[in-house]
Short mmCIF file of C-alpha atoms in Angstrom, two decimals:
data_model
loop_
_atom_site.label_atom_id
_atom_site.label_comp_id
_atom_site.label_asym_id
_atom_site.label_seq_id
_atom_site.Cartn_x
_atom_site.Cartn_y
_atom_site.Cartn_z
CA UNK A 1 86.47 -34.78 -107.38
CA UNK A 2 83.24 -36.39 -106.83
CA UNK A 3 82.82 -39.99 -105.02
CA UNK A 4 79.83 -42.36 -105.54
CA UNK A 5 79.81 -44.67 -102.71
CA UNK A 6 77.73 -47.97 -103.71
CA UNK A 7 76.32 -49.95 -100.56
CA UNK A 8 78.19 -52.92 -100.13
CA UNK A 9 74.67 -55.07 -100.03
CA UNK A 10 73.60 -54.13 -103.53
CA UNK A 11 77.25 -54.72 -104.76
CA UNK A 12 76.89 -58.41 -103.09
CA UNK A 13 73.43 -58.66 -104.98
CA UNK A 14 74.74 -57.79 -108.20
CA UNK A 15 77.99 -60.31 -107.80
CA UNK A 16 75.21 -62.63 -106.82
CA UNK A 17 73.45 -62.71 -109.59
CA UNK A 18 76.66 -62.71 -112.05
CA UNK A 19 77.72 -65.85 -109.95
CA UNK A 20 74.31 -67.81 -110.45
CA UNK A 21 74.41 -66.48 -114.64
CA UNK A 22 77.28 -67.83 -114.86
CA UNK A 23 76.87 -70.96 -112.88
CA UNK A 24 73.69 -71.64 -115.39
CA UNK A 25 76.04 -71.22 -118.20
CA UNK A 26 78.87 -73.79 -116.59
CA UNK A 27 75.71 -76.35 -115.94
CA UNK A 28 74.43 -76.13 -119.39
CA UNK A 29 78.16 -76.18 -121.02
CA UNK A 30 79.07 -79.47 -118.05
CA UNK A 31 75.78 -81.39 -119.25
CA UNK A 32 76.86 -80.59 -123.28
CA UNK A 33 80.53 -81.95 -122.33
CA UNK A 34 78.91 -85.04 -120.70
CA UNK A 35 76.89 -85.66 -123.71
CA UNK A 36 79.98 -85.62 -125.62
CA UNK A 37 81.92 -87.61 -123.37
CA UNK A 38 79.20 -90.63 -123.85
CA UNK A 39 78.84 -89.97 -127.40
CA UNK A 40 82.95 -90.42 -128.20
CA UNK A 41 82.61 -94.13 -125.50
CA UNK A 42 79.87 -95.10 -127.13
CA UNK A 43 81.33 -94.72 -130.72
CA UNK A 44 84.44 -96.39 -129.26
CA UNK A 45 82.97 -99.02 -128.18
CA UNK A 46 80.27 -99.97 -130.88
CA UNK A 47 82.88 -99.45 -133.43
CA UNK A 48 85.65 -101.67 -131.63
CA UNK A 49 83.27 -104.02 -130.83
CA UNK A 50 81.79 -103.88 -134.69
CA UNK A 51 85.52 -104.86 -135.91
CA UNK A 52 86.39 -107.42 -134.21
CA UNK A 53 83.24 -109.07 -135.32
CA UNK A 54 84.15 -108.52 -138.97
CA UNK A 55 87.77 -109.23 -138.84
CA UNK A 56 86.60 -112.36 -137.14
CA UNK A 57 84.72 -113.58 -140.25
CA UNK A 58 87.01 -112.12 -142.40
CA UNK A 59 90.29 -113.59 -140.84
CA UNK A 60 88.77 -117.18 -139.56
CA UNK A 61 89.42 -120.19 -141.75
CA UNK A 62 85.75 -121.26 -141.79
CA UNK A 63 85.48 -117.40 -143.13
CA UNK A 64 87.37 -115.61 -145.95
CA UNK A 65 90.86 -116.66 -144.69
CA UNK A 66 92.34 -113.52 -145.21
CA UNK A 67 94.82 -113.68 -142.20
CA UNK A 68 97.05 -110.55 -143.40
CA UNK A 69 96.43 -108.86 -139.94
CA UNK A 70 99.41 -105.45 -140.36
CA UNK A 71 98.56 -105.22 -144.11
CA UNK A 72 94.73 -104.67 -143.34
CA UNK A 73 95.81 -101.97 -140.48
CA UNK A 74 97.56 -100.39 -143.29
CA UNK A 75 94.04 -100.26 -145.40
CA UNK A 76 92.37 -98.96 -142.57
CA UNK A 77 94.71 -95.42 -142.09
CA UNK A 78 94.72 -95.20 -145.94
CA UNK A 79 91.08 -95.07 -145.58
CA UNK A 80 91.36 -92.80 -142.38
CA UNK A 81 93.67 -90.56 -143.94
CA UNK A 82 91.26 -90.32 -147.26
CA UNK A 83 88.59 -89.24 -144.85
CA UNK A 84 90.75 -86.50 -143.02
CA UNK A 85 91.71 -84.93 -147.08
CA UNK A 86 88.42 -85.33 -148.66
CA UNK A 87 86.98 -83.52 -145.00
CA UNK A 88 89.87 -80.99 -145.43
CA UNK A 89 88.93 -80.25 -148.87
CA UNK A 90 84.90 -79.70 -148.37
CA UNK A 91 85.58 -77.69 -145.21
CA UNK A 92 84.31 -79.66 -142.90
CA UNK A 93 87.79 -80.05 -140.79
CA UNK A 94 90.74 -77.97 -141.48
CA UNK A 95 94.69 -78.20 -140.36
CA UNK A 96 95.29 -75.17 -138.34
CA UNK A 97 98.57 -76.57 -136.18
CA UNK A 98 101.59 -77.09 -136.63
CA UNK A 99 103.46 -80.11 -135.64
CA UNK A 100 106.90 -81.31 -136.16
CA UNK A 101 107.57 -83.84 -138.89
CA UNK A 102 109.87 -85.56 -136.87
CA UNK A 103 107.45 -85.67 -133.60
CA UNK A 104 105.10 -87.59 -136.19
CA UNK A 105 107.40 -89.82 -137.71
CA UNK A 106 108.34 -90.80 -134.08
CA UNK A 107 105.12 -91.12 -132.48
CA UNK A 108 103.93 -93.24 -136.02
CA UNK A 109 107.16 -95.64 -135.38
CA UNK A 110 106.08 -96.17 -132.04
CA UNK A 111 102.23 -97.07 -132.97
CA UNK A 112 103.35 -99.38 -135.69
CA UNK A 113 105.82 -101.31 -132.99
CA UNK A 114 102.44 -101.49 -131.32
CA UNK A 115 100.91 -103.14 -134.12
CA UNK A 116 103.64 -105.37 -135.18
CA UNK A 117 104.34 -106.21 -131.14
CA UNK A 118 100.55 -107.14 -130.81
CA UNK A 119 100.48 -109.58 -133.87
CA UNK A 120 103.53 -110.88 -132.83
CA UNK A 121 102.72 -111.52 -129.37
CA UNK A 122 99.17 -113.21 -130.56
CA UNK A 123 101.15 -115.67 -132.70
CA UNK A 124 104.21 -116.92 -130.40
CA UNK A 125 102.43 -116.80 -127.09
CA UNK A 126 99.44 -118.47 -125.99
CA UNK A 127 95.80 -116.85 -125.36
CA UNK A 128 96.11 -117.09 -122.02
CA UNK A 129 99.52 -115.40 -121.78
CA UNK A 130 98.53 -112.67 -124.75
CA UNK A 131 95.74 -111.47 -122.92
CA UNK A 132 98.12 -111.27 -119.02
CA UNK A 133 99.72 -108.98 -121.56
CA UNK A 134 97.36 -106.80 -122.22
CA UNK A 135 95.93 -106.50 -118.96
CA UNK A 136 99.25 -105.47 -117.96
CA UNK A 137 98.83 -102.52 -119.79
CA UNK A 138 96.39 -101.01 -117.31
CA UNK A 139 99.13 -100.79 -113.93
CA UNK A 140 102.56 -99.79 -117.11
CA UNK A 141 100.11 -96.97 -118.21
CA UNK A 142 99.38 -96.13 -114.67
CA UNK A 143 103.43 -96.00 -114.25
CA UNK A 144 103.98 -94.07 -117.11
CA UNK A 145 102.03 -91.32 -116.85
CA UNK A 146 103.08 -91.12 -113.33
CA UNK A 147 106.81 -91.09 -114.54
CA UNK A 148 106.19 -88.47 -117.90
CA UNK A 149 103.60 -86.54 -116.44
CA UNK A 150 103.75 -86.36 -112.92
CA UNK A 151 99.79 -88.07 -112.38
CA UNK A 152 99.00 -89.16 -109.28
CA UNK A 153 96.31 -91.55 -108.25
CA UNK A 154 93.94 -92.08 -104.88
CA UNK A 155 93.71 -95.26 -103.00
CA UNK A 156 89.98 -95.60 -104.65
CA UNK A 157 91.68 -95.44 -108.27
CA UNK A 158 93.84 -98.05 -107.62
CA UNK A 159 91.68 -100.54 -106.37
CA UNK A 160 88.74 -100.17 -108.91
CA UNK A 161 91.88 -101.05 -111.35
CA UNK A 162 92.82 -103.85 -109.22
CA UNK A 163 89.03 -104.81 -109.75
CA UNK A 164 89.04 -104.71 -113.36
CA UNK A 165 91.89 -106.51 -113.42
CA UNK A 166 90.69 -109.48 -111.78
CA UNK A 167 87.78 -109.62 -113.13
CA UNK A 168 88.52 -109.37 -117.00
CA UNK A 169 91.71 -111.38 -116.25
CA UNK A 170 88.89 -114.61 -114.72
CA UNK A 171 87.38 -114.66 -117.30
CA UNK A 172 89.68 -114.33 -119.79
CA UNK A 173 93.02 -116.02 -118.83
CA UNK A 174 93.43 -120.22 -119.80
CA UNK A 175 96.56 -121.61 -119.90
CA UNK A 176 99.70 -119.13 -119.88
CA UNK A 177 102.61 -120.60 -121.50
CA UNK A 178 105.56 -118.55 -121.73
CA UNK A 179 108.97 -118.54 -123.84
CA UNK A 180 111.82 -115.80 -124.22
CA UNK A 181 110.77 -114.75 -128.18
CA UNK A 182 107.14 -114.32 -127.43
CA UNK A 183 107.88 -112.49 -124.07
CA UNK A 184 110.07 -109.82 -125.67
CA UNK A 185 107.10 -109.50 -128.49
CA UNK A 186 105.10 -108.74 -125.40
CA UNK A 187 107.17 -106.28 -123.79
CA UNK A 188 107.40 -104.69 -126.92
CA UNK A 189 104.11 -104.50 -127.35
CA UNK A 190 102.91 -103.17 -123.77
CA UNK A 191 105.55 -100.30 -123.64
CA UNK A 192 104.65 -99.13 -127.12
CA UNK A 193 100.68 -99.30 -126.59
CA UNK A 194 100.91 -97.45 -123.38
CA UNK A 195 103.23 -95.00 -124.82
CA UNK A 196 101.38 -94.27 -128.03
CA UNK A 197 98.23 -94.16 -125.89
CA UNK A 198 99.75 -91.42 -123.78
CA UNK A 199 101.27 -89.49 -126.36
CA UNK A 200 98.13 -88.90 -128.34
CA UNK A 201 96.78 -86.91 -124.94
CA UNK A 202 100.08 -84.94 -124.49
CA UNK A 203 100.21 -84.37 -128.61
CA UNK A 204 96.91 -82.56 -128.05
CA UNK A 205 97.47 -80.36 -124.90
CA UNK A 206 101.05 -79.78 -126.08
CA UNK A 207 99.60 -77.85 -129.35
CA UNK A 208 96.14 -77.58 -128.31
CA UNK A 209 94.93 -79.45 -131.30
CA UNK A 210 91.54 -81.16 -132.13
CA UNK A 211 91.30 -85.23 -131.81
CA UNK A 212 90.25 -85.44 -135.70
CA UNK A 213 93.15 -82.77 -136.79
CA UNK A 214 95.91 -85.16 -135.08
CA UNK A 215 94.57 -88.22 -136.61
CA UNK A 216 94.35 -86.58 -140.07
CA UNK A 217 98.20 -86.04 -139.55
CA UNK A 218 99.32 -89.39 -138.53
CA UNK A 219 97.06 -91.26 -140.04
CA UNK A 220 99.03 -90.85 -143.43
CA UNK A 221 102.67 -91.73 -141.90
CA UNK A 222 101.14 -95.11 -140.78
CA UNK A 223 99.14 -95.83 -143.75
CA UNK A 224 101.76 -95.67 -146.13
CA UNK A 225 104.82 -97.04 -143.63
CA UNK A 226 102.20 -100.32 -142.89
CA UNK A 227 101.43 -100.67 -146.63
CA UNK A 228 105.22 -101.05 -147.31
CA UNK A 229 106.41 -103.12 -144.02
CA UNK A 230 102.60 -104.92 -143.88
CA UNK A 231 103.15 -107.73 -146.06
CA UNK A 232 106.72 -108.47 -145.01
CA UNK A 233 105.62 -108.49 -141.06
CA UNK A 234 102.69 -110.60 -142.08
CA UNK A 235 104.40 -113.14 -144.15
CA UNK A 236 106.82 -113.81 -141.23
CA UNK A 237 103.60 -113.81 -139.36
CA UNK A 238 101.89 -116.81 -141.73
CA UNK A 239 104.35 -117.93 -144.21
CA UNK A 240 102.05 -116.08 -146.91
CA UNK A 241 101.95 -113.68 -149.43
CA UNK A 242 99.32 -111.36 -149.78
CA UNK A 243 99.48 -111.65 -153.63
CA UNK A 244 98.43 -115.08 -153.61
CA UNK A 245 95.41 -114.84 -151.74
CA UNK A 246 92.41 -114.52 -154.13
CA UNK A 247 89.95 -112.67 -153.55
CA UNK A 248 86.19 -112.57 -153.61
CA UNK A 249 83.32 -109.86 -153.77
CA UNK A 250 82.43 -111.24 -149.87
CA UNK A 251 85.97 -110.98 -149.05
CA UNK A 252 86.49 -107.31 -150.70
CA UNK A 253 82.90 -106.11 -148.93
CA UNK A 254 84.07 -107.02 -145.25
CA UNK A 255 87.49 -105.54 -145.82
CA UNK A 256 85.27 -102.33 -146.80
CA UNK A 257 83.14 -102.61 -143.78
CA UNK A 258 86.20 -103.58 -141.23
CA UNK A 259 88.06 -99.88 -142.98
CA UNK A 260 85.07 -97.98 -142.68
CA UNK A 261 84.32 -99.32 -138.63
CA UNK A 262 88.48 -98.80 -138.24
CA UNK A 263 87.55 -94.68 -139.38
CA UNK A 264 85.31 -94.44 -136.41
CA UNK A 265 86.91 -96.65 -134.36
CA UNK A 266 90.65 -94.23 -134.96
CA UNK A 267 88.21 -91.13 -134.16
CA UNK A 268 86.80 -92.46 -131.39
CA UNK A 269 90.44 -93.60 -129.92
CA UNK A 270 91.45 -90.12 -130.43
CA UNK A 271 88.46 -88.32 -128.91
CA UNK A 272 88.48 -90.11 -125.63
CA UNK A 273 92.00 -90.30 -125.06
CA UNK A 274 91.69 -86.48 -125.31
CA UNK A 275 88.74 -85.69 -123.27
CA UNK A 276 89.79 -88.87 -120.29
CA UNK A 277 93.29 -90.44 -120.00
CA UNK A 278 95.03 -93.26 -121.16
CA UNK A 279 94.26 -94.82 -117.63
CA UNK A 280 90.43 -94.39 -118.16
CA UNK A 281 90.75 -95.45 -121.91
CA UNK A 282 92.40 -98.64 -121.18
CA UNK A 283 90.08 -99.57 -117.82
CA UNK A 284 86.68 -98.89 -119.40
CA UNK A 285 87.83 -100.03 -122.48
CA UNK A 286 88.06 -103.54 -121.33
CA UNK A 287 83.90 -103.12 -121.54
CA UNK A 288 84.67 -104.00 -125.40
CA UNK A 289 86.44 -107.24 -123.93
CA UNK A 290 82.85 -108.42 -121.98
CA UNK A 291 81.23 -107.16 -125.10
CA UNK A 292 82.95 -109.25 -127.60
CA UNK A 293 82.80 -112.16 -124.97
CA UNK A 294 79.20 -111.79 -124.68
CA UNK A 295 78.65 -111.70 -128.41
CA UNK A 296 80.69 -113.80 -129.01
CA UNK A 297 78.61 -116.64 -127.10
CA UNK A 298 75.27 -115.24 -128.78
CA UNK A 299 76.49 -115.43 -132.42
CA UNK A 300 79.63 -117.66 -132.56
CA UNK A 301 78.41 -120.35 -130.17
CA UNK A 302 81.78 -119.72 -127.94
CA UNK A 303 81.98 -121.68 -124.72
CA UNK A 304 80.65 -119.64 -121.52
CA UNK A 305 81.30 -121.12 -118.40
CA UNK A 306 80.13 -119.49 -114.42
CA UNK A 307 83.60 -118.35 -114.50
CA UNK A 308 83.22 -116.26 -117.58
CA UNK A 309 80.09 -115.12 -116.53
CA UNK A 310 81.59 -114.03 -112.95
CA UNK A 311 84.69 -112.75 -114.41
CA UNK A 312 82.83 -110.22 -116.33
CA UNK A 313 80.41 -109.35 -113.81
CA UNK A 314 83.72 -108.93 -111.21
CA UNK A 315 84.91 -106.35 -114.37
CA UNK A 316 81.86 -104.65 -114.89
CA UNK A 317 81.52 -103.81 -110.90
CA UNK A 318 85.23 -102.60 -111.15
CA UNK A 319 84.34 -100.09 -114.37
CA UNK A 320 81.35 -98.70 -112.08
CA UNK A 321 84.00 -98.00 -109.37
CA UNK A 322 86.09 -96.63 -111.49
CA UNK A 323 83.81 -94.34 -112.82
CA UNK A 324 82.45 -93.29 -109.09
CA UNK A 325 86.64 -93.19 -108.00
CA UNK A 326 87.20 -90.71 -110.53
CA UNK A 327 84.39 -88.71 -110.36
CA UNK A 328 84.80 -88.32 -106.70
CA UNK A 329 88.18 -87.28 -107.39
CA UNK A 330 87.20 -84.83 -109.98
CA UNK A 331 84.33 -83.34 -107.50
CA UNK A 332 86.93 -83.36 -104.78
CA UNK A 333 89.30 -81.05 -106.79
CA UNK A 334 86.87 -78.82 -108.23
CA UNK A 335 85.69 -78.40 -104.74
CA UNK A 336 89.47 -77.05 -103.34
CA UNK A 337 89.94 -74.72 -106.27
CA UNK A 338 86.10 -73.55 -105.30
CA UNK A 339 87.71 -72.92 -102.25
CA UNK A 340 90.49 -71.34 -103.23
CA UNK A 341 88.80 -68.63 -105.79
CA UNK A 342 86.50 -67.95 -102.57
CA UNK A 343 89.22 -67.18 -100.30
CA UNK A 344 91.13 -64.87 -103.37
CA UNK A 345 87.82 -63.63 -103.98
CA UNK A 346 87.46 -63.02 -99.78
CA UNK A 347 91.41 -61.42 -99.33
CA UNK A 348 90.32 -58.95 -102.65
CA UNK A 349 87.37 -57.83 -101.18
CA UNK A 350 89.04 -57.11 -97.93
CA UNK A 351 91.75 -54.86 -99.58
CA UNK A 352 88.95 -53.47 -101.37
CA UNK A 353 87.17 -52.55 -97.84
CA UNK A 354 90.57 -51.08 -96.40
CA UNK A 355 91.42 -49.50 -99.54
CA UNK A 356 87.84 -48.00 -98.96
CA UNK A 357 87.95 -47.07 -95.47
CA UNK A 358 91.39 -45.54 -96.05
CA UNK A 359 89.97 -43.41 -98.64
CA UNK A 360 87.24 -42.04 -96.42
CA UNK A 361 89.79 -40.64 -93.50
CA UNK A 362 91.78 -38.92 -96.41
CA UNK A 363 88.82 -37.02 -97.17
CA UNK A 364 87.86 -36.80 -93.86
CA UNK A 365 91.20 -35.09 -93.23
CA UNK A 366 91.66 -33.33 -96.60
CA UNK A 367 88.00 -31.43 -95.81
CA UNK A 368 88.95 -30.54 -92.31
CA UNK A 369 92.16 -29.00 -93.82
CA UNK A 370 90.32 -26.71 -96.25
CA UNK A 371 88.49 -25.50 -93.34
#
């Protein structure tokens, strides 16, 4: 038996340069992953942002007057879930999971309580009040995924929230008025937000299943469940039926535009959800609320006072902590399991050394025997 003993300096070399091969490979695949990361905000963003300034003109009364706020949400999955077929059907996507029907019926009931809650809330509570509400979402989604799924947050986290809170909540918040009807609506609302937020992240780790593949399977529960609930909810919403409203070629072109900025908008929601949290989604997205403020003043001629303009400033310098908070925190536990696969990789090369050693004196001894 014949044993090739390699110096343990050329063995170092040649783990060496594996290491720094595939540390150019983890840099290139971390700066393509970043890319994506500000591609699927940015969409978010843009198209949220694009939305609410069409369903502005097309639900003021100086606009098209079409205040049938559930029924268009229904338009906008049937449009969403044409999109996932026709993509199906040219090849472009394809359904490769499996998911319960029942775990989509469930988690489709509980985004259109969402829906419902939210309209609700905006008509039997005041502005001021309706947007506490949502704010509140930030510190029940913080809650939640502690309670479900165990998350845990450093001191940093929690007080770039605190900042975002404040801030978007200055210059956001008028008068709060608050009665028993419109604070159930709310409560409804801010548990089934957060929950559906949270379940679209543990939908996709659960099965391991692409962003556009999940929406392309709920997408058609809620389209056709809104189209049949949507007028009722909005009738008790307005006192109006959705068959009387006439409508015009300016009216029919923005509910177009609002369904085709909903598509992205849906993709978007399910793409960073996915690739951050529901805690990131909901801090940074309250960049859409400065954004909306902001345009709002350039193209609507809204009101905005100092303490608008300090509000969102006190927001945006909570989003930049936020950011730096969690990156830190990511850097800081990349940096222990470094240091873990170094000391695995430090006890296996030990053994290795023993094993080698060992090896030696039994040959050592097994020669002197033959002699």
């Amino acid at each position: 038996m014949i044993r090739v003993f390699v110096p343990y300096k050329e063995v170092e070399k040649v783990d060496n340069m594996c290491t720094n091969n595939n540390n150019k490979g983890e840099n290139k695949k971390s700066n393509k992953f970043e890319v994506c990361n500000f591609g699927a905000w940015a969409m978010n963003v843009v198209s949220s942002v694009g939305i609410i300034m069409a369903n502005k003109e097309l639900m003021a009364p100086q606009g098209f007057a079409f205040g049938f706020a559930t029924t268009l949400t229904g338009f906008h999955f049937t449009v969403t879930s044409l999109v996932g077929l026709v993509s199906n059907a040219a090849g472009y996507s394809s359904s490769k999971h499996a998911i319960p029907l029942w775990e989509l019926v469930l988690f489709s009931v509980v985004a259109n309580a969402s829906i419902a809650g939210m309209n609700f809330s905006l008509m039997l509570n005041s502005v001021g009040f309706y947007q506490i509400s949502k704010l509140s979402m930030i510190p029940v989604v913080c809650i939640m995924e502690w309670i479900l799924n165990g998350k845990h947050y450093s001191t940093k986290v929690k007080m770039a929230v605190a900042v975002v809170v404040i801030g978007v909540g200055v210059c956001t918040v008028t008068d709060v008025r608050i009665n028993a009807k419109g604070l159930l609506c709310a409560c409804v609302a801010v548990f089934s937000t957060s929950l559906q937020q949270i379940t679209i992240g543990t939908l996709q780790k659960k099965y391991s299943i692409g962003s556009f593949e999940l929406l392309s399977k709920t997408a058609p529960i809620q389209a056709i469940s809104l189209l049949i609930l949507g007028p009722f909810i909005d009738y008790c919403l307005t006192g109006k039926s959705i068959t009387s409203y006439k409508f015009s070629l300016g009216a029919f072109i923005f509910i177009l535009v609002s369904c085709s900025l909903a598509v992205f908008c849906n993709i978007s929601q399910y793409l960073c959800i996915g690739r951050f949290s529901a805690t990131s989604f909901q801090v940074l997205g309250h960049m859409k609320t400065v954004c909306v403020l902001t345009l709002g003043w350039l193209l609507f001629d809204l009101e905005m006072t100092m303490k608008n303009i300090l509000g969102m400033v006190l927001a945006i310098v909570g989003m930049i902590i936020y950011s730096w908070a969690m990156e830190a925190d990511k850097q800081a536990a990349a940096s222990a399991k470094s240091l873990s696969i170094m000391k695995e990789e430090e006890d296996m090369k030990l053994l290795v050394n023993e094993g080698t050693e060992e090896s030696l004196l039994k040959d050592v001894e097994y020669g002197l025997s033959r002699k």
